[in-house]
Amino acid sequence: MSEGPSVQTIIEPFKIKMVEPITLTTPEQREAILRKAAFNVFQIPAEEVIIDLLTDSGTAAMSAEQWAGMIRGDESYAGARSWFHFEQVMRDLTGIAHVLPTHQGRASERILFELIGGPGKVIPSNNHFDTTRANIEHSGARAVDLVIDEGKQPRSRHPFKGNMDVAKLEQLIAKTGATNIPVCMMTVTNNSGGGQPVSLANLREVRAICTKHGIQFFLDACRFAENAYLIKLREPGQSNRSAKEIAQEMFSLVDGATISAKKDGLVNIGGVLLMRDDALAARANNLLILTEGFVTYGGLAGRDLEAMAQGFIEVLDEHYLEYRIRSTAYLGEHLLKAGIQIVEPPGGHAIYIDAAAFCPHIPTDQFPGQALVCTLYRHAGIRAVEIGSVMFGGAAGPPAMELVRLAIPRRVYTQSHIDYVIEAAAEVFEQRARIRGLRITEAPPALRHFTAKFEEV
Ligand code: F0G
């Protein structure tokens, strides 16, 4: 090989050996599909979507090694070999003794908050994800979001917009009393706040406060590997460490974690609940057996445990993480170049378009985010998701931001798929004055974004 500058292009560090066809639709077909779905993309069959950016959850492509693990899976009811393999991988990664398998993240949340939530309890986080909040509230406890102010400003370029405001945490503890705060959570990366990372410095500060007041500290660690890699890229003094070492330090700072393996676990189904406290783990195991399954499978098949074990190893591969974070940033940078305002800087798993800035002519009560989601589908068959006043509005009043999330499934789409999304979004932006607002014609009392029906104003 010759000396001189090496090739700089960051490539997808995998090759494809199994493919799934994408059905290409015409604009006329999509118009009819959209109307049949009453302008709600959750009602559109996936086969009628060209690029599906609805979620990065459970949508990853598994590797050959993961599929090999699926074949090796030991399906014994108790003490399966696959369980011991999975437990060993999780202990090596996290250093946390008690590993409980669950079918997905919200099952871990339900068990945890049934044990430590309840009326009168208050549970802070940077931002609770919807299912976490719902499970806390279902237990009778109150969920409180304490993200730093920069985390609420789309244009702020703060490198760790997922950080918790520690002064607000101290105030909350002073007001509520530490005995009423059973646990402090931290979502890494902060999905509801734009997929933004949390710094090690912030995790250490929150750890110190929790220790001082005798409060447990847990991670919602769905996207721990992306968070670790963003720490490596952005936090002073971290660039020479491996993503795995950083992830291990993140877990070393907490008493436990809830994890949906459908994100950085690189699997289509699975979850984990981790804890250090022996007595709490014994109680959690009893609840696990009650509704999920025996403690060595937790509602999963042995093959699922093998796929998760391999996924939690692969996700920390630095070439994978470099490609992953770079490809998300690539989408974000090109949308910005086209004049489209996004939540800056790009985070780990998704790009969030500021729909209020995109459609200034559409008032909040005509759902600018939902209108943009429908227009992206109509124009190019792209399915995104509204995170704004359809999802969070209603009785509580409109949320702080009107966002449209383009979540990127792991190892599924190539650069040309993303180029297609960029080109389509730029064309929609050119014609944005033609986007029409929506009104709700039918909606259920709760979680309306899944089933509400709309018509154009
Ligand atoms: N916590 C976070 C931060 C999440 O993003 C999710 C799921 C969960 C918990 C719940 O996990 O779905 O396995 O029960 N987020 C998906 C999304 C649904 O599209 O962002 P689950």
Short mmCIF file of N, CA, C and O in Angstrom, two decimals, residues 338-451:
data_model
loop_
_atom_site.label_atom_id
_atom_site.label_comp_id
_atom_site.label_asym_id
_atom_site.label_seq_id
_atom_site.Cartn_x
_atom_site.Cartn_y
_atom_site.Cartn_z
N ALA A 338 -30.10 22.62 4.11
CA ALA A 338 -31.27 22.92 3.28
C ALA A 338 -32.14 24.00 3.92
O ALA A 338 -33.18 24.36 3.36
N GLY A 339 -31.76 24.47 5.10
CA GLY A 339 -32.51 25.53 5.77
C GLY A 339 -33.52 25.01 6.78
O GLY A 339 -34.30 25.79 7.34
N ILE A 340 -33.51 23.71 7.01
CA ILE A 340 -34.49 23.11 7.93
C ILE A 340 -33.93 23.13 9.35
O ILE A 340 -32.86 22.59 9.60
N GLN A 341 -34.68 23.75 10.26
CA GLN A 341 -34.22 23.82 11.66
C GLN A 341 -34.46 22.48 12.35
O GLN A 341 -35.55 21.93 12.31
N ILE A 342 -33.40 21.97 12.98
CA ILE A 342 -33.51 20.73 13.74
C ILE A 342 -33.08 21.00 15.18
O ILE A 342 -32.56 22.08 15.48
N VAL A 343 -33.29 20.03 16.06
CA VAL A 343 -32.73 20.13 17.40
C VAL A 343 -31.23 19.90 17.25
O VAL A 343 -30.79 18.85 16.77
N GLU A 344 -30.46 20.90 17.62
CA GLU A 344 -29.00 20.85 17.46
C GLU A 344 -28.34 20.58 18.81
O GLU A 344 -28.90 20.95 19.84
N PRO A 345 -27.13 20.04 18.82
CA PRO A 345 -26.49 19.33 17.70
C PRO A 345 -27.17 17.97 17.51
O PRO A 345 -27.90 17.53 18.40
N PRO A 346 -26.94 17.29 16.36
CA PRO A 346 -27.57 15.98 16.18
C PRO A 346 -27.21 15.04 17.33
O PRO A 346 -26.09 15.04 17.81
N GLY A 347 -28.17 14.26 17.79
CA GLY A 347 -27.92 13.33 18.89
C GLY A 347 -27.57 11.95 18.36
O GLY A 347 -26.93 11.82 17.31
N GLY A 348 -28.02 10.90 19.05
CA GLY A 348 -27.58 9.56 18.71
C GLY A 348 -28.46 8.81 17.73
O GLY A 348 -27.97 8.32 16.71
N HIS A 349 -29.75 8.71 18.01
CA HIS A 349 -30.57 7.76 17.26
C HIS A 349 -31.56 8.40 16.31
O HIS A 349 -32.25 7.69 15.59
N ALA A 350 -31.66 9.73 16.32
CA ALA A 350 -32.72 10.36 15.55
C ALA A 350 -32.39 11.83 15.32
O ALA A 350 -31.61 12.42 16.05
N ILE A 351 -33.04 12.37 14.28
CA ILE A 351 -33.00 13.82 14.06
C ILE A 351 -34.41 14.33 14.30
O ILE A 351 -35.39 13.72 13.86
N TYR A 352 -34.49 15.44 15.04
CA TYR A 352 -35.78 16.02 15.38
C TYR A 352 -35.93 17.34 14.63
O TYR A 352 -35.15 18.28 14.86
N ILE A 353 -36.92 17.42 13.73
CA ILE A 353 -37.17 18.66 12.99
C ILE A 353 -38.05 19.57 13.85
O ILE A 353 -39.02 19.11 14.46
N ASP A 354 -37.70 20.85 13.89
CA ASP A 354 -38.52 21.85 14.57
C ASP A 354 -39.69 22.19 13.65
O ASP A 354 -39.55 22.98 12.71
N ALA A 355 -40.84 21.56 13.90
CA ALA A 355 -41.99 21.70 12.99
C ALA A 355 -42.62 23.08 13.10
O ALA A 355 -43.20 23.58 12.13
N ALA A 356 -42.50 23.72 14.24
CA ALA A 356 -43.06 25.07 14.39
C ALA A 356 -42.30 26.04 13.49
O ALA A 356 -42.89 26.93 12.86
N ALA A 357 -40.98 25.87 13.37
CA ALA A 357 -40.18 26.72 12.49
C ALA A 357 -40.40 26.35 11.03
O ALA A 357 -40.33 27.20 10.14
N PHE A 358 -40.66 25.07 10.76
CA PHE A 358 -40.88 24.58 9.39
C PHE A 358 -42.19 25.13 8.83
O PHE A 358 -42.27 25.54 7.68
N CYS A 359 -43.23 25.13 9.66
CA CYS A 359 -44.58 25.54 9.22
C CYS A 359 -45.08 26.71 10.07
O CYS A 359 -46.06 26.54 10.82
N PRO A 360 -44.45 27.88 9.97
CA PRO A 360 -44.88 28.99 10.84
C PRO A 360 -46.31 29.44 10.55
O PRO A 360 -46.93 30.08 11.38
N HIS A 361 -46.83 29.07 9.36
CA HIS A 361 -48.19 29.50 8.99
C HIS A 361 -49.26 28.61 9.60
O HIS A 361 -50.44 28.89 9.49
N ILE A 362 -48.84 27.51 10.25
CA ILE A 362 -49.84 26.61 10.84
C ILE A 362 -49.87 26.80 12.36
O ILE A 362 -48.87 26.55 13.04
N PRO A 363 -51.01 27.25 12.92
CA PRO A 363 -51.08 27.45 14.37
C PRO A 363 -51.02 26.11 15.12
O PRO A 363 -51.34 25.06 14.55
N THR A 364 -50.61 26.18 16.39
CA THR A 364 -50.45 24.97 17.21
C THR A 364 -51.72 24.12 17.21
O THR A 364 -51.64 22.89 17.16
N ASP A 365 -52.89 24.74 17.24
CA ASP A 365 -54.11 23.94 17.32
C ASP A 365 -54.49 23.30 15.98
O ASP A 365 -55.48 22.60 15.88
N GLN A 366 -53.64 23.54 14.96
CA GLN A 366 -53.80 22.79 13.69
C GLN A 366 -52.63 21.84 13.47
O GLN A 366 -52.35 21.41 12.36
N PHE A 367 -51.90 21.55 14.54
CA PHE A 367 -50.90 20.48 14.56
C PHE A 367 -49.83 20.54 13.47
O PHE A 367 -49.79 19.68 12.58
N PRO A 368 -48.94 21.53 13.53
CA PRO A 368 -47.90 21.65 12.50
C PRO A 368 -47.03 20.40 12.36
O PRO A 368 -46.64 20.03 11.24
N GLY A 369 -46.74 19.72 13.46
CA GLY A 369 -45.91 18.51 13.40
C GLY A 369 -46.60 17.39 12.63
O GLY A 369 -46.03 16.76 11.75
N GLN A 370 -47.86 17.16 12.98
CA GLN A 370 -48.62 16.11 12.30
C GLN A 370 -48.80 16.46 10.82
O GLN A 370 -48.71 15.57 9.96
N ALA A 371 -49.00 17.73 10.52
CA ALA A 371 -49.14 18.16 9.12
C ALA A 371 -47.86 17.87 8.35
O ALA A 371 -47.89 17.40 7.20
N LEU A 372 -46.71 18.11 8.99
CA LEU A 372 -45.43 17.84 8.32
C LEU A 372 -45.21 16.34 8.14
O LEU A 372 -44.76 15.88 7.08
N VAL A 373 -45.56 15.55 9.15
CA VAL A 373 -45.45 14.08 9.05
C VAL A 373 -46.25 13.59 7.84
O VAL A 373 -45.75 12.80 7.03
N CYS A 374 -47.48 14.09 7.71
CA CYS A 374 -48.34 13.67 6.58
C CYS A 374 -47.74 14.10 5.25
O CYS A 374 -47.78 13.35 4.27
N THR A 375 -47.16 15.29 5.21
CA THR A 375 -46.59 15.78 3.96
C THR A 375 -45.36 14.97 3.54
O THR A 375 -45.17 14.70 2.36
N LEU A 376 -44.54 14.58 4.50
CA LEU A 376 -43.36 13.75 4.19
C LEU A 376 -43.81 12.40 3.62
O LEU A 376 -43.20 11.86 2.70
N TYR A 377 -44.88 11.86 4.17
CA TYR A 377 -45.39 10.58 3.65
C TYR A 377 -45.94 10.77 2.24
O TYR A 377 -45.61 10.04 1.31
N ARG A 378 -46.76 11.77 2.07
CA ARG A 378 -47.41 12.01 0.78
C ARG A 378 -46.36 12.26 -0.30
O ARG A 378 -46.42 11.73 -1.40
N HIS A 379 -45.33 13.06 0.04
CA HIS A 379 -44.33 13.44 -0.95
C HIS A 379 -43.40 12.29 -1.32
O HIS A 379 -43.05 12.14 -2.49
N ALA A 380 -42.98 11.50 -0.35
CA ALA A 380 -41.92 10.53 -0.64
C ALA A 380 -42.08 9.18 0.08
O ALA A 380 -41.17 8.35 0.02
N GLY A 381 -43.21 8.96 0.73
CA GLY A 381 -43.41 7.67 1.40
C GLY A 381 -42.56 7.50 2.64
O GLY A 381 -42.30 6.37 3.08
N ILE A 382 -42.11 8.62 3.23
CA ILE A 382 -41.29 8.55 4.45
C ILE A 382 -42.21 8.61 5.67
O ILE A 382 -43.09 9.48 5.74
N ARG A 383 -42.01 7.68 6.61
CA ARG A 383 -42.84 7.70 7.81
C ARG A 383 -42.01 8.20 8.99
O ARG A 383 -41.04 7.57 9.40
N ALA A 384 -42.40 9.35 9.53
CA ALA A 384 -41.76 9.92 10.73
C ALA A 384 -42.81 9.91 11.84
O ALA A 384 -43.90 9.37 11.66
N VAL A 385 -42.48 10.50 12.98
CA VAL A 385 -43.47 10.55 14.05
C VAL A 385 -43.54 11.96 14.66
O VAL A 385 -42.51 12.60 14.83
N GLU A 386 -44.75 12.40 14.92
CA GLU A 386 -44.96 13.69 15.57
C GLU A 386 -44.67 13.58 17.06
O GLU A 386 -45.12 12.63 17.71
N ILE A 387 -43.88 14.51 17.58
CA ILE A 387 -43.68 14.59 19.03
C ILE A 387 -44.01 16.03 19.38
O ILE A 387 -43.14 16.90 19.44
N GLY A 388 -45.28 16.30 19.53
CA GLY A 388 -45.73 17.68 19.74
C GLY A 388 -47.12 17.66 20.32
O GLY A 388 -47.43 16.82 21.17
N SER A 389 -47.99 18.55 19.79
CA SER A 389 -49.26 18.72 20.48
C SER A 389 -50.28 17.63 20.19
O SER A 389 -51.29 17.56 20.86
N VAL A 390 -50.02 16.75 19.20
CA VAL A 390 -50.90 15.58 19.09
C VAL A 390 -50.53 14.60 20.21
O VAL A 390 -51.38 14.15 20.98
N MET A 391 -49.22 14.32 20.35
CA MET A 391 -48.77 13.33 21.33
C MET A 391 -48.95 13.82 22.77
O MET A 391 -49.39 13.09 23.63
N PHE A 392 -48.59 15.08 23.02
CA PHE A 392 -48.56 15.56 24.40
C PHE A 392 -49.60 16.63 24.71
O PHE A 392 -49.69 17.08 25.83
N GLY A 393 -50.36 17.07 23.69
CA GLY A 393 -51.32 18.15 23.92
C GLY A 393 -52.53 17.64 24.68
O GLY A 393 -52.44 16.75 25.49
N GLY A 394 -53.69 18.20 24.37
CA GLY A 394 -54.89 17.81 25.10
C GLY A 394 -55.01 18.63 26.36
O GLY A 394 -54.65 19.81 26.37
N ALA A 395 -55.46 17.98 27.43
CA ALA A 395 -55.78 18.70 28.67
C ALA A 395 -54.59 19.49 29.21
O ALA A 395 -54.74 20.58 29.75
N ALA A 396 -53.39 18.93 29.05
CA ALA A 396 -52.20 19.55 29.64
C ALA A 396 -51.75 20.82 28.90
O ALA A 396 -50.87 21.53 29.37
N GLY A 397 -52.37 21.09 27.74
CA GLY A 397 -51.93 22.25 26.96
C GLY A 397 -50.76 21.88 26.09
O GLY A 397 -50.16 20.82 26.26
N PRO A 398 -50.40 22.74 25.11
CA PRO A 398 -49.36 22.38 24.15
C PRO A 398 -47.98 22.25 24.81
O PRO A 398 -47.68 22.94 25.77
N PRO A 399 -47.13 21.32 24.32
CA PRO A 399 -45.79 21.13 24.88
C PRO A 399 -44.84 22.25 24.45
O PRO A 399 -45.20 23.08 23.62
N ALA A 400 -43.64 22.26 25.04
CA ALA A 400 -42.67 23.33 24.76
C ALA A 400 -42.23 23.35 23.30
O ALA A 400 -41.98 24.42 22.75
N MET A 401 -42.12 22.19 22.68
CA MET A 401 -41.63 22.14 21.30
C MET A 401 -42.57 21.32 20.43
O MET A 401 -43.17 20.36 20.89
N GLU A 402 -42.68 21.73 19.16
CA GLU A 402 -43.42 20.95 18.15
C GLU A 402 -42.37 20.25 17.29
O GLU A 402 -41.73 20.88 16.45
N LEU A 403 -42.17 18.94 17.53
CA LEU A 403 -41.08 18.25 16.83
C LEU A 403 -41.61 17.12 15.94
O LEU A 403 -42.68 16.57 16.19
N VAL A 404 -40.82 16.82 14.91
CA VAL A 404 -41.05 15.64 14.10
C VAL A 404 -39.77 14.81 14.18
O VAL A 404 -38.70 15.30 13.84
N ARG A 405 -39.88 13.57 14.68
CA ARG A 405 -38.70 12.73 14.86
C ARG A 405 -38.48 11.81 13.67
O ARG A 405 -39.40 11.12 13.25
N LEU A 406 -37.27 11.85 13.14
CA LEU A 406 -36.84 10.89 12.12
C LEU A 406 -35.88 9.93 12.84
O LEU A 406 -34.70 10.24 13.02
N ALA A 407 -36.39 8.80 13.30
CA ALA A 407 -35.56 7.85 14.05
C ALA A 407 -34.92 6.88 13.06
O ALA A 407 -35.56 6.44 12.11
N ILE A 408 -33.66 6.57 13.29
CA ILE A 408 -32.93 5.76 12.31
C ILE A 408 -32.73 4.34 12.84
O ILE A 408 -31.99 4.13 13.81
N PRO A 409 -33.40 3.36 12.21
CA PRO A 409 -33.19 1.97 12.61
C PRO A 409 -31.71 1.60 12.47
O PRO A 409 -31.01 2.12 11.59
N ARG A 410 -31.22 0.71 13.33
CA ARG A 410 -29.79 0.37 13.32
C ARG A 410 -29.46 -0.65 12.23
O ARG A 410 -30.10 -1.70 12.16
N ARG A 411 -28.48 -0.32 11.40
CA ARG A 411 -27.92 -1.20 10.36
C ARG A 411 -28.94 -1.57 9.29
O ARG A 411 -28.81 -2.61 8.65
N VAL A 412 -29.96 -0.74 9.06
CA VAL A 412 -31.04 -1.09 8.14
C VAL A 412 -30.95 -0.31 6.83
O VAL A 412 -31.08 -0.88 5.75
N TYR A 413 -30.72 0.99 6.93
CA TYR A 413 -30.71 1.83 5.73
C TYR A 413 -29.28 2.23 5.38
O TYR A 413 -28.42 2.40 6.26
N THR A 414 -29.05 2.42 4.07
CA THR A 414 -27.72 2.83 3.58
C THR A 414 -27.72 4.35 3.38
O THR A 414 -28.74 5.01 3.51
N GLN A 415 -26.55 4.85 2.98
CA GLN A 415 -26.44 6.29 2.78
C GLN A 415 -27.40 6.78 1.69
O GLN A 415 -27.93 7.88 1.77
N SER A 416 -27.65 5.96 0.66
CA SER A 416 -28.54 6.47 -0.40
C SER A 416 -29.98 6.56 0.09
O SER A 416 -30.73 7.43 -0.37
N HIS A 417 -30.37 5.70 1.00
CA HIS A 417 -31.70 5.86 1.60
C HIS A 417 -31.78 7.20 2.34
O HIS A 417 -32.79 7.91 2.27
N ILE A 418 -30.71 7.51 3.06
CA ILE A 418 -30.70 8.77 3.83
C ILE A 418 -30.65 9.97 2.88
O ILE A 418 -31.30 10.98 3.11
N ASP A 419 -29.89 9.83 1.76
CA ASP A 419 -29.86 10.91 0.76
C ASP A 419 -31.26 11.16 0.20
O ASP A 419 -31.65 12.30 -0.06
N TYR A 420 -32.01 10.09 0.00
CA TYR A 420 -33.39 10.19 -0.48
C TYR A 420 -34.23 11.01 0.51
O TYR A 420 -34.99 11.90 0.13
N VAL A 421 -34.05 10.72 1.80
CA VAL A 421 -34.80 11.44 2.84
C VAL A 421 -34.43 12.93 2.82
O VAL A 421 -35.30 13.81 2.90
N ILE A 422 -33.12 13.21 2.69
CA ILE A 422 -32.66 14.60 2.68
C ILE A 422 -33.26 15.35 1.49
O ILE A 422 -33.80 16.45 1.63
N GLU A 423 -33.20 14.72 0.31
CA GLU A 423 -33.72 15.37 -0.91
C GLU A 423 -35.23 15.62 -0.77
O GLU A 423 -35.73 16.72 -1.08
N ALA A 424 -35.95 14.62 -0.27
CA ALA A 424 -37.40 14.76 -0.13
C ALA A 424 -37.75 15.86 0.87
O ALA A 424 -38.63 16.69 0.62
N ALA A 425 -37.04 15.88 2.00
CA ALA A 425 -37.34 16.89 3.03
C ALA A 425 -37.04 18.29 2.49
O ALA A 425 -37.80 19.24 2.74
N ALA A 426 -35.97 18.41 1.71
CA ALA A 426 -35.62 19.73 1.14
C ALA A 426 -36.69 20.18 0.15
O ALA A 426 -37.06 21.36 0.11
N GLU A 427 -37.22 19.24 -0.64
CA GLU A 427 -38.28 19.60 -1.60
C GLU A 427 -39.55 20.03 -0.86
O GLU A 427 -40.20 21.01 -1.24
N VAL A 428 -39.88 19.30 0.19
CA VAL A 428 -41.06 19.67 0.99
C VAL A 428 -40.86 21.06 1.60
O VAL A 428 -41.78 21.89 1.63
N PHE A 429 -39.61 21.33 2.03
CA PHE A 429 -39.33 22.63 2.65
C PHE A 429 -39.52 23.77 1.63
O PHE A 429 -40.05 24.83 1.97
N GLU A 430 -39.08 23.54 0.38
CA GLU A 430 -39.26 24.55 -0.68
C GLU A 430 -40.74 24.92 -0.85
O GLU A 430 -41.06 26.07 -1.15
N GLN A 431 -41.59 23.92 -0.69
CA GLN A 431 -43.04 24.14 -0.93
C GLN A 431 -43.81 24.21 0.38
O GLN A 431 -45.00 23.90 0.43
N ARG A 432 -43.14 24.61 1.47
CA ARG A 432 -43.76 24.50 2.79
C ARG A 432 -45.02 25.34 2.96
O ARG A 432 -45.90 24.99 3.74
N ALA A 433 -45.12 26.44 2.20
CA ALA A 433 -46.30 27.30 2.33
C ALA A 433 -47.57 26.56 1.96
O ALA A 433 -48.68 26.95 2.36
N ARG A 434 -47.42 25.45 1.18
CA ARG A 434 -48.60 24.70 0.74
C ARG A 434 -49.06 23.64 1.75
O ARG A 434 -50.10 23.02 1.54
N ILE A 435 -48.27 23.44 2.81
CA ILE A 435 -48.68 22.43 3.81
C ILE A 435 -49.90 22.95 4.57
O ILE A 435 -49.92 24.09 5.01
N ARG A 436 -50.90 22.10 4.67
CA ARG A 436 -52.15 22.52 5.34
C ARG A 436 -52.26 21.93 6.73
O ARG A 436 -51.84 20.81 6.98
N GLY A 437 -52.84 22.71 7.63
CA GLY A 437 -53.06 22.25 9.00
C GLY A 437 -54.13 21.16 9.05
O GLY A 437 -54.78 20.85 8.05
N LEU A 438 -54.27 20.55 10.23
CA LEU A 438 -55.21 19.45 10.40
C LEU A 438 -56.16 19.74 11.56
O LEU A 438 -55.83 20.51 12.46
N ARG A 439 -57.30 19.10 11.53
CA ARG A 439 -58.16 19.12 12.71
C ARG A 439 -58.54 17.69 13.06
O ARG A 439 -58.62 16.83 12.19
N ILE A 440 -58.73 17.45 14.37
CA ILE A 440 -59.07 16.10 14.84
C ILE A 440 -60.56 15.87 14.65
O ILE A 440 -61.38 16.72 15.01
N THR A 441 -60.90 14.73 14.06
CA THR A 441 -62.33 14.41 13.90
C THR A 441 -62.76 13.35 14.90
O THR A 441 -63.94 13.20 15.19
N GLU A 442 -61.79 12.58 15.43
CA GLU A 442 -62.11 11.51 16.36
C GLU A 442 -60.86 11.22 17.16
O GLU A 442 -59.78 11.13 16.56
N ALA A 443 -60.97 11.06 18.49
CA ALA A 443 -59.77 10.75 19.28
C ALA A 443 -60.16 10.03 20.56
O ALA A 443 -61.19 10.35 21.16
N PRO A 444 -59.34 9.06 20.98
CA PRO A 444 -59.61 8.39 22.25
C PRO A 444 -59.17 9.29 23.40
O PRO A 444 -58.45 10.27 23.18
N PRO A 445 -59.57 8.98 24.65
CA PRO A 445 -59.23 9.86 25.78
C PRO A 445 -57.74 9.89 26.11
O PRO A 445 -57.23 10.91 26.56
N ALA A 446 -57.01 8.77 25.89
CA ALA A 446 -55.58 8.74 26.23
C ALA A 446 -54.76 8.21 25.07
O ALA A 446 -55.29 7.50 24.21
N LEU A 447 -53.47 8.55 25.03
CA LEU A 447 -52.55 8.10 23.99
C LEU A 447 -53.17 8.28 22.59
O LEU A 447 -53.18 7.37 21.77
N ARG A 448 -53.67 9.49 22.35
CA ARG A 448 -54.46 9.71 21.14
C ARG A 448 -53.65 9.61 19.86
O ARG A 448 -54.20 9.36 18.78
N HIS A 449 -52.32 9.82 19.96
CA HIS A 449 -51.55 9.86 18.72
C HIS A 449 -51.60 8.55 17.94
O HIS A 449 -51.42 8.55 16.73
N PHE A 450 -51.86 7.41 18.62
CA PHE A 450 -51.89 6.13 17.91
C PHE A 450 -53.13 5.97 17.03
O PHE A 450 -53.06 5.35 15.98
N THR A 451 -54.26 6.50 17.48
CA THR A 451 -55.51 6.18 16.78
C THR A 451 -56.35 7.38 16.34
O THR A 451 -57.37 7.19 15.68
#
